[in-house]
Amino acid sequence: MVTAPVLRAAAPLNIVATTGMIADTAQRIGGDLVAVRGLMGPGVDPHGYRQTRSDIVAMTRADAVLWHGLYLEAQMESFLTDLSRKVPVFAVAEAVPGEKLLSHADYDGRYDPHVWMDPLLWQDVIREITRVLSSLQPENADVFVRNEAGFLAELDALSAYAVTHLSAVPQEKRVLITAHDAFGYFGAAYGFEVVGIQGISTDSEAGLNRISELVSFLVTRGIGAVFVETSVSDRNIRALIEGAAAQGHDVSVAGALFSDAMGQEGTYEGTYPGMIDHNVTTIAAALGAEVPLRGRLGKLAAGS
């Protein structure tokens, strides 16, 4: 009697991703067919992150490494370039077409890397990750494409939610003051004037002149709300508030936003859609629009 061979499912692809946004996206597209390890957790600033010894081991053993690119992981770039000679390495945000990217006066020769701030731009990254996973495991390409379609539809709905509620913010209040200049794509997508105390990279310093300029800006424009970021020190925001107070102008922190990292693992805010939902809902509510108390799907943490 001939026994039929036992067919074994292929082992999940071992994927290492730098940022939480990439890791979450790869997991959504890959499902059970991938095992994703993210290097940078909640509160971690990718601009200054350096790979640890355990990171190096994980990346050298991976089937593929997904990193953002566009000089976001500035301190890891040379390592990742060297690693690419041994392991498949993909800078997934560099799949966003150049005409969609924002340049910056303080970032000579480079683009603003914070493309995840616009869910419609992030769709280009989703498509690139789908392409990468399909190239690594072509027999499951149909699964990846199906998961991609579901995620793209979710981001279409998220973008529509953002447009609806952010357009309800009074025009004169559409000014977003944050710790560093991470919200340029957000401002371009939703019609907000965005002002960061630091530049696009958190490695840039905000001197006394910059703080003084922004204090004058707040007082002159009558702006009373600023936002802190979960992955950036609030030192400069506090200096801004104190400077305005010294001129008799009250400014308060209107909320904490997720800029370069997502929320805690296992929470809705610890997913890419939850991160964006939190930011949109927090900003819209703080600046005068009516929004659902717990976001688009009612999943935001109470008091989020």
JSON list of C-alpha atoms in Angstrom, two decimals, residues 22-235:
[
{"chain": "A", "resi": 22, "resn": "ILE", "atom": "CA", "xyz": [5.31, 49.03, 8.84]},
{"chain": "A", "resi": 23, "resn": "ALA", "atom": "CA", "xyz": [5.09, 46.05, 11.19]},
{"chain": "A", "resi": 24, "resn": "ASP", "atom": "CA", "xyz": [1.33, 46.46, 11.62]},
{"chain": "A", "resi": 25, "resn": "THR", "atom": "CA", "xyz": [0.81, 46.81, 7.88]},
{"chain": "A", "resi": 26, "resn": "ALA", "atom": "CA", "xyz": [2.92, 43.74, 7.08]},
{"chain": "A", "resi": 27, "resn": "GLN", "atom": "CA", "xyz": [0.97, 41.71, 9.64]},
{"chain": "A", "resi": 28, "resn": "ARG", "atom": "CA", "xyz": [-2.36, 42.87, 8.19]},
{"chain": "A", "resi": 29, "resn": "ILE", "atom": "CA", "xyz": [-1.34, 41.85, 4.69]},
{"chain": "A", "resi": 30, "resn": "GLY", "atom": "CA", "xyz": [0.48, 38.65, 5.62]},
{"chain": "A", "resi": 31, "resn": "GLY", "atom": "CA", "xyz": [-1.89, 37.33, 8.28]},
{"chain": "A", "resi": 32, "resn": "ASP", "atom": "CA", "xyz": [-0.96, 33.84, 9.47]},
{"chain": "A", "resi": 33, "resn": "LEU", "atom": "CA", "xyz": [1.52, 33.50, 6.62]},
{"chain": "A", "resi": 34, "resn": "VAL", "atom": "CA", "xyz": [4.01, 35.88, 8.26]},
{"chain": "A", "resi": 35, "resn": "ALA", "atom": "CA", "xyz": [5.66, 36.31, 11.63]},
{"chain": "A", "resi": 36, "resn": "VAL", "atom": "CA", "xyz": [6.49, 39.98, 12.02]},
{"chain": "A", "resi": 37, "resn": "ARG", "atom": "CA", "xyz": [8.89, 41.50, 14.52]},
{"chain": "A", "resi": 38, "resn": "GLY", "atom": "CA", "xyz": [8.86, 45.29, 14.89]},
{"chain": "A", "resi": 39, "resn": "LEU", "atom": "CA", "xyz": [12.03, 46.89, 16.19]},
{"chain": "A", "resi": 40, "resn": "MET", "atom": "CA", "xyz": [10.62, 50.22, 17.38]},
{"chain": "A", "resi": 41, "resn": "GLY", "atom": "CA", "xyz": [7.84, 50.10, 19.91]},
{"chain": "A", "resi": 42, "resn": "PRO", "atom": "CA", "xyz": [5.59, 52.77, 21.45]},
{"chain": "A", "resi": 43, "resn": "GLY", "atom": "CA", "xyz": [7.31, 56.03, 22.27]},
{"chain": "A", "resi": 44, "resn": "VAL", "atom": "CA", "xyz": [10.43, 55.21, 20.23]},
{"chain": "A", "resi": 45, "resn": "ASP", "atom": "CA", "xyz": [11.80, 57.94, 17.97]},
{"chain": "A", "resi": 46, "resn": "PRO", "atom": "CA", "xyz": [12.96, 56.43, 14.64]},
{"chain": "A", "resi": 47, "resn": "HIS", "atom": "CA", "xyz": [15.05, 59.46, 13.68]},
{"chain": "A", "resi": 48, "resn": "GLY", "atom": "CA", "xyz": [17.65, 58.70, 16.34]},
{"chain": "A", "resi": 49, "resn": "TYR", "atom": "CA", "xyz": [17.17, 54.94, 16.75]},
{"chain": "A", "resi": 50, "resn": "ARG", "atom": "CA", "xyz": [20.26, 52.74, 16.52]},
{"chain": "A", "resi": 51, "resn": "GLN", "atom": "CA", "xyz": [20.07, 49.00, 16.06]},
{"chain": "A", "resi": 52, "resn": "THR", "atom": "CA", "xyz": [20.75, 46.91, 19.17]},
{"chain": "A", "resi": 53, "resn": "ARG", "atom": "CA", "xyz": [22.64, 43.65, 19.27]},
{"chain": "A", "resi": 54, "resn": "SER", "atom": "CA", "xyz": [19.39, 41.67, 19.37]},
{"chain": "A", "resi": 55, "resn": "ASP", "atom": "CA", "xyz": [18.06, 43.72, 16.43]},
{"chain": "A", "resi": 56, "resn": "ILE", "atom": "CA", "xyz": [21.11, 42.77, 14.38]},
{"chain": "A", "resi": 57, "resn": "VAL", "atom": "CA", "xyz": [20.63, 39.08, 15.14]},
{"chain": "A", "resi": 58, "resn": "ALA", "atom": "CA", "xyz": [16.94, 39.26, 14.22]},
{"chain": "A", "resi": 59, "resn": "MET", "atom": "CA", "xyz": [17.60, 41.08, 10.96]},
{"chain": "A", "resi": 60, "resn": "THR", "atom": "CA", "xyz": [20.39, 38.77, 9.82]},
{"chain": "A", "resi": 61, "resn": "ARG", "atom": "CA", "xyz": [18.11, 35.75, 10.39]},
{"chain": "A", "resi": 62, "resn": "ALA", "atom": "CA", "xyz": [15.05, 37.27, 8.68]},
{"chain": "A", "resi": 63, "resn": "ASP", "atom": "CA", "xyz": [13.55, 36.24, 5.36]},
{"chain": "A", "resi": 64, "resn": "ALA", "atom": "CA", "xyz": [13.21, 39.96, 4.68]},
{"chain": "A", "resi": 65, "resn": "VAL", "atom": "CA", "xyz": [13.68, 43.30, 6.42]},
{"chain": "A", "resi": 66, "resn": "LEU", "atom": "CA", "xyz": [11.19, 46.09, 5.76]},
{"chain": "A", "resi": 67, "resn": "TRP", "atom": "CA", "xyz": [12.33, 49.60, 6.56]},
{"chain": "A", "resi": 68, "resn": "HIS", "atom": "CA", "xyz": [10.77, 52.94, 5.83]},
{"chain": "A", "resi": 69, "resn": "GLY", "atom": "CA", "xyz": [13.51, 54.79, 3.96]},
{"chain": "A", "resi": 70, "resn": "LEU", "atom": "CA", "xyz": [13.36, 58.47, 2.95]},
{"chain": "A", "resi": 71, "resn": "TYR", "atom": "CA", "xyz": [16.03, 58.97, 5.62]},
{"chain": "A", "resi": 72, "resn": "LEU", "atom": "CA", "xyz": [13.60, 58.30, 8.48]},
{"chain": "A", "resi": 73, "resn": "GLU", "atom": "CA", "xyz": [15.90, 55.73, 10.12]},
{"chain": "A", "resi": 74, "resn": "ALA", "atom": "CA", "xyz": [18.92, 58.00, 9.65]},
{"chain": "A", "resi": 75, "resn": "GLN", "atom": "CA", "xyz": [21.14, 56.22, 12.17]},
{"chain": "A", "resi": 76, "resn": "MET", "atom": "CA", "xyz": [20.45, 52.78, 10.68]},
{"chain": "A", "resi": 77, "resn": "GLU", "atom": "CA", "xyz": [20.84, 53.59, 7.01]},
{"chain": "A", "resi": 78, "resn": "SER", "atom": "CA", "xyz": [24.46, 52.48, 6.54]},
{"chain": "A", "resi": 79, "resn": "PHE", "atom": "CA", "xyz": [23.83, 49.24, 8.45]},
{"chain": "A", "resi": 80, "resn": "LEU", "atom": "CA", "xyz": [20.76, 48.44, 6.35]},
{"chain": "A", "resi": 81, "resn": "THR", "atom": "CA", "xyz": [22.68, 49.15, 3.17]},
{"chain": "A", "resi": 82, "resn": "ASP", "atom": "CA", "xyz": [25.37, 46.68, 4.24]},
{"chain": "A", "resi": 83, "resn": "LEU", "atom": "CA", "xyz": [22.75, 44.15, 5.34]},
{"chain": "A", "resi": 84, "resn": "SER", "atom": "CA", "xyz": [21.11, 44.23, 1.92]},
{"chain": "A", "resi": 85, "resn": "ARG", "atom": "CA", "xyz": [24.08, 42.30, 0.53]},
{"chain": "A", "resi": 86, "resn": "LYS", "atom": "CA", "xyz": [23.07, 39.31, 2.67]},
{"chain": "A", "resi": 87, "resn": "VAL", "atom": "CA", "xyz": [19.33, 39.60, 3.34]},
{"chain": "A", "resi": 88, "resn": "PRO", "atom": "CA", "xyz": [16.45, 40.94, 1.20]},
{"chain": "A", "resi": 89, "resn": "VAL", "atom": "CA", "xyz": [15.95, 44.52, 2.44]},
{"chain": "A", "resi": 90, "resn": "PHE", "atom": "CA", "xyz": [13.18, 46.82, 1.18]},
{"chain": "A", "resi": 91, "resn": "ALA", "atom": "CA", "xyz": [12.70, 50.57, 1.81]},
{"chain": "A", "resi": 92, "resn": "VAL", "atom": "CA", "xyz": [8.93, 50.39, 1.43]},
{"chain": "A", "resi": 93, "resn": "ALA", "atom": "CA", "xyz": [8.05, 54.11, 1.70]},
{"chain": "A", "resi": 94, "resn": "GLU", "atom": "CA", "xyz": [10.32, 54.86, -1.23]},
{"chain": "A", "resi": 95, "resn": "ALA", "atom": "CA", "xyz": [7.61, 53.27, -3.39]},
{"chain": "A", "resi": 96, "resn": "VAL", "atom": "CA", "xyz": [5.55, 56.44, -2.92]},
{"chain": "A", "resi": 97, "resn": "PRO", "atom": "CA", "xyz": [5.84, 58.36, -6.22]},
{"chain": "A", "resi": 98, "resn": "GLY", "atom": "CA", "xyz": [8.13, 61.37, -6.01]},
{"chain": "A", "resi": 99, "resn": "GLU", "atom": "CA", "xyz": [5.43, 63.78, -7.14]},
{"chain": "A", "resi": 100, "resn": "LYS", "atom": "CA", "xyz": [3.42, 62.93, -4.01]},
{"chain": "A", "resi": 101, "resn": "LEU", "atom": "CA", "xyz": [6.32, 63.64, -1.63]},
{"chain": "A", "resi": 102, "resn": "LEU", "atom": "CA", "xyz": [6.94, 66.93, 0.17]},
{"chain": "A", "resi": 103, "resn": "SER", "atom": "CA", "xyz": [10.30, 68.64, 0.17]},
{"chain": "A", "resi": 104, "resn": "HIS", "atom": "CA", "xyz": [11.37, 70.86, 3.07]},
{"chain": "A", "resi": 105, "resn": "ALA", "atom": "CA", "xyz": [13.55, 73.96, 3.27]},
{"chain": "A", "resi": 106, "resn": "ASP", "atom": "CA", "xyz": [15.46, 72.55, 6.25]},
{"chain": "A", "resi": 107, "resn": "TYR", "atom": "CA", "xyz": [15.95, 69.10, 4.71]},
{"chain": "A", "resi": 108, "resn": "ASP", "atom": "CA", "xyz": [18.15, 69.78, 1.72]},
{"chain": "A", "resi": 109, "resn": "GLY", "atom": "CA", "xyz": [17.96, 67.18, -1.03]},
{"chain": "A", "resi": 110, "resn": "ARG", "atom": "CA", "xyz": [15.57, 64.91, 0.87]},
{"chain": "A", "resi": 111, "resn": "TYR", "atom": "CA", "xyz": [11.84, 64.47, 1.28]},
{"chain": "A", "resi": 112, "resn": "ASP", "atom": "CA", "xyz": [9.65, 64.60, 4.35]},
{"chain": "A", "resi": 113, "resn": "PRO", "atom": "CA", "xyz": [9.46, 60.92, 5.40]},
{"chain": "A", "resi": 114, "resn": "HIS", "atom": "CA", "xyz": [6.24, 61.12, 7.45]},
{"chain": "A", "resi": 115, "resn": "VAL", "atom": "CA", "xyz": [3.98, 59.77, 4.68]},
{"chain": "A", "resi": 116, "resn": "TRP", "atom": "CA", "xyz": [1.90, 57.65, 7.08]},
{"chain": "A", "resi": 117, "resn": "MET", "atom": "CA", "xyz": [0.14, 60.84, 8.25]},
{"chain": "A", "resi": 118, "resn": "ASP", "atom": "CA", "xyz": [-2.09, 60.61, 5.17]},
{"chain": "A", "resi": 119, "resn": "PRO", "atom": "CA", "xyz": [-3.87, 57.23, 4.90]},
{"chain": "A", "resi": 120, "resn": "LEU", "atom": "CA", "xyz": [-4.23, 57.61, 1.14]},
{"chain": "A", "resi": 121, "resn": "LEU", "atom": "CA", "xyz": [-0.46, 58.02, 0.76]},
{"chain": "A", "resi": 122, "resn": "TRP", "atom": "CA", "xyz": [0.09, 55.01, 3.01]},
{"chain": "A", "resi": 123, "resn": "GLN", "atom": "CA", "xyz": [-1.84, 52.95, 0.48]},
{"chain": "A", "resi": 124, "resn": "ASP", "atom": "CA", "xyz": [1.23, 53.10, -1.78]},
{"chain": "A", "resi": 125, "resn": "VAL", "atom": "CA", "xyz": [3.24, 51.52, 1.04]},
{"chain": "A", "resi": 126, "resn": "ILE", "atom": "CA", "xyz": [0.56, 48.84, 1.47]},
{"chain": "A", "resi": 127, "resn": "ARG", "atom": "CA", "xyz": [0.84, 47.98, -2.22]},
{"chain": "A", "resi": 128, "resn": "GLU", "atom": "CA", "xyz": [4.63, 47.78, -1.99]},
{"chain": "A", "resi": 129, "resn": "ILE", "atom": "CA", "xyz": [4.53, 45.47, 1.03]},
{"chain": "A", "resi": 130, "resn": "THR", "atom": "CA", "xyz": [2.02, 43.27, -0.80]},
{"chain": "A", "resi": 131, "resn": "ARG", "atom": "CA", "xyz": [4.40, 43.13, -3.76]},
{"chain": "A", "resi": 132, "resn": "VAL", "atom": "CA", "xyz": [7.33, 42.20, -1.51]},
{"chain": "A", "resi": 133, "resn": "LEU", "atom": "CA", "xyz": [5.48, 39.44, 0.33]},
{"chain": "A", "resi": 134, "resn": "SER", "atom": "CA", "xyz": [4.14, 38.07, -2.97]},
{"chain": "A", "resi": 135, "resn": "SER", "atom": "CA", "xyz": [7.66, 37.95, -4.40]},
{"chain": "A", "resi": 136, "resn": "LEU", "atom": "CA", "xyz": [8.88, 36.04, -1.35]},
{"chain": "A", "resi": 137, "resn": "GLN", "atom": "CA", "xyz": [5.98, 33.58, -1.29]},
{"chain": "A", "resi": 138, "resn": "PRO", "atom": "CA", "xyz": [4.33, 33.64, -4.73]},
{"chain": "A", "resi": 139, "resn": "GLU", "atom": "CA", "xyz": [2.18, 30.61, -4.00]},
{"chain": "A", "resi": 140, "resn": "ASN", "atom": "CA", "xyz": [0.25, 32.77, -1.50]},
{"chain": "A", "resi": 141, "resn": "ALA", "atom": "CA", "xyz": [0.11, 35.96, -3.57]},
{"chain": "A", "resi": 142, "resn": "ASP", "atom": "CA", "xyz": [-3.66, 35.68, -3.91]},
{"chain": "A", "resi": 143, "resn": "VAL", "atom": "CA", "xyz": [-4.03, 35.73, -0.11]},
{"chain": "A", "resi": 144, "resn": "PHE", "atom": "CA", "xyz": [-1.81, 38.80, 0.20]},
{"chain": "A", "resi": 145, "resn": "VAL", "atom": "CA", "xyz": [-3.72, 40.60, -2.55]},
{"chain": "A", "resi": 146, "resn": "ARG", "atom": "CA", "xyz": [-7.05, 39.78, -0.90]},
{"chain": "A", "resi": 147, "resn": "ASN", "atom": "CA", "xyz": [-5.80, 41.10, 2.45]},
{"chain": "A", "resi": 148, "resn": "GLU", "atom": "CA", "xyz": [-4.44, 44.17, 0.70]},
{"chain": "A", "resi": 149, "resn": "ALA", "atom": "CA", "xyz": [-7.84, 44.93, -0.80]},
{"chain": "A", "resi": 150, "resn": "GLY", "atom": "CA", "xyz": [-9.49, 44.80, 2.62]},
{"chain": "A", "resi": 151, "resn": "PHE", "atom": "CA", "xyz": [-6.89, 47.08, 4.16]},
{"chain": "A", "resi": 152, "resn": "LEU", "atom": "CA", "xyz": [-7.10, 49.59, 1.30]},
{"chain": "A", "resi": 153, "resn": "ALA", "atom": "CA", "xyz": [-10.88, 49.75, 1.73]},
{"chain": "A", "resi": 154, "resn": "GLU", "atom": "CA", "xyz": [-10.45, 50.34, 5.47]},
{"chain": "A", "resi": 155, "resn": "LEU", "atom": "CA", "xyz": [-8.09, 53.25, 4.80]},
{"chain": "A", "resi": 156, "resn": "ASP", "atom": "CA", "xyz": [-10.51, 54.72, 2.27]},
{"chain": "A", "resi": 157, "resn": "ALA", "atom": "CA", "xyz": [-13.14, 54.78, 5.03]},
{"chain": "A", "resi": 158, "resn": "LEU", "atom": "CA", "xyz": [-10.65, 56.20, 7.53]},
{"chain": "A", "resi": 159, "resn": "SER", "atom": "CA", "xyz": [-9.68, 58.97, 5.12]},
{"chain": "A", "resi": 160, "resn": "ALA", "atom": "CA", "xyz": [-13.35, 59.83, 4.52]},
{"chain": "A", "resi": 161, "resn": "TYR", "atom": "CA", "xyz": [-13.87, 60.05, 8.31]},
{"chain": "A", "resi": 162, "resn": "ALA", "atom": "CA", "xyz": [-10.88, 62.38, 8.58]},
{"chain": "A", "resi": 163, "resn": "VAL", "atom": "CA", "xyz": [-12.12, 64.65, 5.79]},
{"chain": "A", "resi": 164, "resn": "THR", "atom": "CA", "xyz": [-15.61, 64.85, 7.29]},
{"chain": "A", "resi": 165, "resn": "HIS", "atom": "CA", "xyz": [-14.56, 65.81, 10.79]},
{"chain": "A", "resi": 166, "resn": "LEU", "atom": "CA", "xyz": [-11.46, 67.89, 10.09]},
{"chain": "A", "resi": 167, "resn": "SER", "atom": "CA", "xyz": [-13.39, 69.98, 7.55]},
{"chain": "A", "resi": 168, "resn": "ALA", "atom": "CA", "xyz": [-15.74, 70.85, 10.43]},
{"chain": "A", "resi": 169, "resn": "VAL", "atom": "CA", "xyz": [-12.91, 72.64, 12.27]},
{"chain": "A", "resi": 170, "resn": "PRO", "atom": "CA", "xyz": [-13.42, 76.41, 11.83]},
{"chain": "A", "resi": 171, "resn": "GLN", "atom": "CA", "xyz": [-11.04, 77.77, 9.19]},
{"chain": "A", "resi": 172, "resn": "GLU", "atom": "CA", "xyz": [-9.34, 80.19, 11.57]},
{"chain": "A", "resi": 173, "resn": "LYS", "atom": "CA", "xyz": [-8.54, 77.35, 13.98]},
{"chain": "A", "resi": 174, "resn": "ARG", "atom": "CA", "xyz": [-6.88, 75.07, 11.43]},
{"chain": "A", "resi": 175, "resn": "VAL", "atom": "CA", "xyz": [-3.40, 75.59, 12.84]},
{"chain": "A", "resi": 176, "resn": "LEU", "atom": "CA", "xyz": [-1.54, 72.57, 14.24]},
{"chain": "A", "resi": 177, "resn": "ILE", "atom": "CA", "xyz": [1.37, 73.34, 16.59]},
{"chain": "A", "resi": 178, "resn": "THR", "atom": "CA", "xyz": [3.47, 70.26, 17.45]},
{"chain": "A", "resi": 179, "resn": "ALA", "atom": "CA", "xyz": [6.86, 69.34, 18.89]},
{"chain": "A", "resi": 180, "resn": "HIS", "atom": "CA", "xyz": [8.46, 68.53, 15.52]},
{"chain": "A", "resi": 181, "resn": "ASP", "atom": "CA", "xyz": [7.45, 68.92, 11.91]},
{"chain": "A", "resi": 182, "resn": "ALA", "atom": "CA", "xyz": [5.86, 65.49, 11.44]},
{"chain": "A", "resi": 183, "resn": "PHE", "atom": "CA", "xyz": [2.42, 66.54, 10.23]},
{"chain": "A", "resi": 184, "resn": "GLY", "atom": "CA", "xyz": [3.17, 68.09, 6.84]},
{"chain": "A", "resi": 185, "resn": "TYR", "atom": "CA", "xyz": [1.28, 65.41, 4.90]},
{"chain": "A", "resi": 186, "resn": "PHE", "atom": "CA", "xyz": [-1.60, 65.69, 7.36]},
{"chain": "A", "resi": 187, "resn": "GLY", "atom": "CA", "xyz": [-1.76, 69.43, 6.75]},
{"chain": "A", "resi": 188, "resn": "ALA", "atom": "CA", "xyz": [-1.59, 69.00, 2.97]},
{"chain": "A", "resi": 189, "resn": "ALA", "atom": "CA", "xyz": [-4.35, 66.38, 3.00]},
{"chain": "A", "resi": 190, "resn": "TYR", "atom": "CA", "xyz": [-6.78, 68.21, 5.29]},
{"chain": "A", "resi": 191, "resn": "GLY", "atom": "CA", "xyz": [-6.04, 71.90, 4.82]},
{"chain": "A", "resi": 192, "resn": "PHE", "atom": "CA", "xyz": [-4.19, 72.67, 8.05]},
{"chain": "A", "resi": 193, "resn": "GLU", "atom": "CA", "xyz": [-1.32, 75.07, 8.64]},
{"chain": "A", "resi": 194, "resn": "VAL", "atom": "CA", "xyz": [1.29, 72.96, 10.42]},
{"chain": "A", "resi": 195, "resn": "VAL", "atom": "CA", "xyz": [4.05, 74.40, 12.60]},
{"chain": "A", "resi": 196, "resn": "GLY", "atom": "CA", "xyz": [6.67, 72.21, 14.28]},
{"chain": "A", "resi": 197, "resn": "ILE", "atom": "CA", "xyz": [9.03, 73.59, 16.91]},
{"chain": "A", "resi": 198, "resn": "GLN", "atom": "CA", "xyz": [11.79, 71.31, 15.68]},
{"chain": "A", "resi": 199, "resn": "GLY", "atom": "CA", "xyz": [12.33, 70.44, 12.03]},
{"chain": "A", "resi": 200, "resn": "ILE", "atom": "CA", "xyz": [11.38, 67.25, 10.23]},
{"chain": "A", "resi": 201, "resn": "SER", "atom": "CA", "xyz": [14.02, 65.28, 12.16]},
{"chain": "A", "resi": 202, "resn": "THR", "atom": "CA", "xyz": [14.01, 65.32, 15.94]},
{"chain": "A", "resi": 203, "resn": "ASP", "atom": "CA", "xyz": [17.80, 65.56, 15.71]},
{"chain": "A", "resi": 204, "resn": "SER", "atom": "CA", "xyz": [17.36, 69.22, 14.81]},
{"chain": "A", "resi": 205, "resn": "GLU", "atom": "CA", "xyz": [17.56, 71.64, 17.71]},
{"chain": "A", "resi": 206, "resn": "ALA", "atom": "CA", "xyz": [15.02, 74.31, 18.59]},
{"chain": "A", "resi": 207, "resn": "GLY", "atom": "CA", "xyz": [16.97, 77.33, 19.79]},
{"chain": "A", "resi": 208, "resn": "LEU", "atom": "CA", "xyz": [15.79, 80.27, 21.86]},
{"chain": "A", "resi": 209, "resn": "ASN", "atom": "CA", "xyz": [15.16, 82.31, 18.71]},
{"chain": "A", "resi": 210, "resn": "ARG", "atom": "CA", "xyz": [12.83, 79.62, 17.37]},
{"chain": "A", "resi": 211, "resn": "ILE", "atom": "CA", "xyz": [10.88, 79.47, 20.64]},
{"chain": "A", "resi": 212, "resn": "SER", "atom": "CA", "xyz": [10.66, 83.27, 20.71]},
{"chain": "A", "resi": 213, "resn": "GLU", "atom": "CA", "xyz": [9.39, 83.36, 17.10]},
{"chain": "A", "resi": 214, "resn": "LEU", "atom": "CA", "xyz": [6.69, 80.82, 17.88]},
{"chain": "A", "resi": 215, "resn": "VAL", "atom": "CA", "xyz": [5.61, 82.60, 21.06]},
{"chain": "A", "resi": 216, "resn": "SER", "atom": "CA", "xyz": [5.06, 85.73, 18.97]},
{"chain": "A", "resi": 217, "resn": "PHE", "atom": "CA", "xyz": [3.19, 83.62, 16.40]},
{"chain": "A", "resi": 218, "resn": "LEU", "atom": "CA", "xyz": [0.85, 82.22, 19.07]},
{"chain": "A", "resi": 219, "resn": "VAL", "atom": "CA", "xyz": [0.18, 85.62, 20.63]},
{"chain": "A", "resi": 220, "resn": "THR", "atom": "CA", "xyz": [-0.34, 87.41, 17.31]},
{"chain": "A", "resi": 221, "resn": "ARG", "atom": "CA", "xyz": [-2.65, 84.73, 15.90]},
{"chain": "A", "resi": 222, "resn": "GLY", "atom": "CA", "xyz": [-4.49, 84.19, 19.20]},
{"chain": "A", "resi": 223, "resn": "ILE", "atom": "CA", "xyz": [-3.74, 80.45, 19.19]},
{"chain": "A", "resi": 224, "resn": "GLY", "atom": "CA", "xyz": [-4.50, 78.78, 22.50]},
{"chain": "A", "resi": 225, "resn": "ALA", "atom": "CA", "xyz": [-3.96, 75.07, 21.75]},
{"chain": "A", "resi": 226, "resn": "VAL", "atom": "CA", "xyz": [-0.78, 73.10, 21.10]},
{"chain": "A", "resi": 227, "resn": "PHE", "atom": "CA", "xyz": [-0.13, 69.36, 20.93]},
{"chain": "A", "resi": 228, "resn": "VAL", "atom": "CA", "xyz": [2.54, 67.11, 22.43]},
{"chain": "A", "resi": 229, "resn": "GLU", "atom": "CA", "xyz": [3.80, 63.94, 20.76]},
{"chain": "A", "resi": 230, "resn": "THR", "atom": "CA", "xyz": [4.14, 60.55, 22.39]},
{"chain": "A", "resi": 231, "resn": "SER", "atom": "CA", "xyz": [7.61, 59.89, 20.93]},
{"chain": "A", "resi": 232, "resn": "VAL", "atom": "CA", "xyz": [9.12, 63.37, 21.45]},
{"chain": "A", "resi": 233, "resn": "SER", "atom": "CA", "xyz": [10.02, 65.21, 24.67]},
{"chain": "A", "resi": 234, "resn": "ASP", "atom": "CA", "xyz": [7.50, 67.88, 25.65]},
{"chain": "A", "resi": 235, "resn": "ARG", "atom": "CA", "xyz": [10.30, 70.20, 26.83]}
]
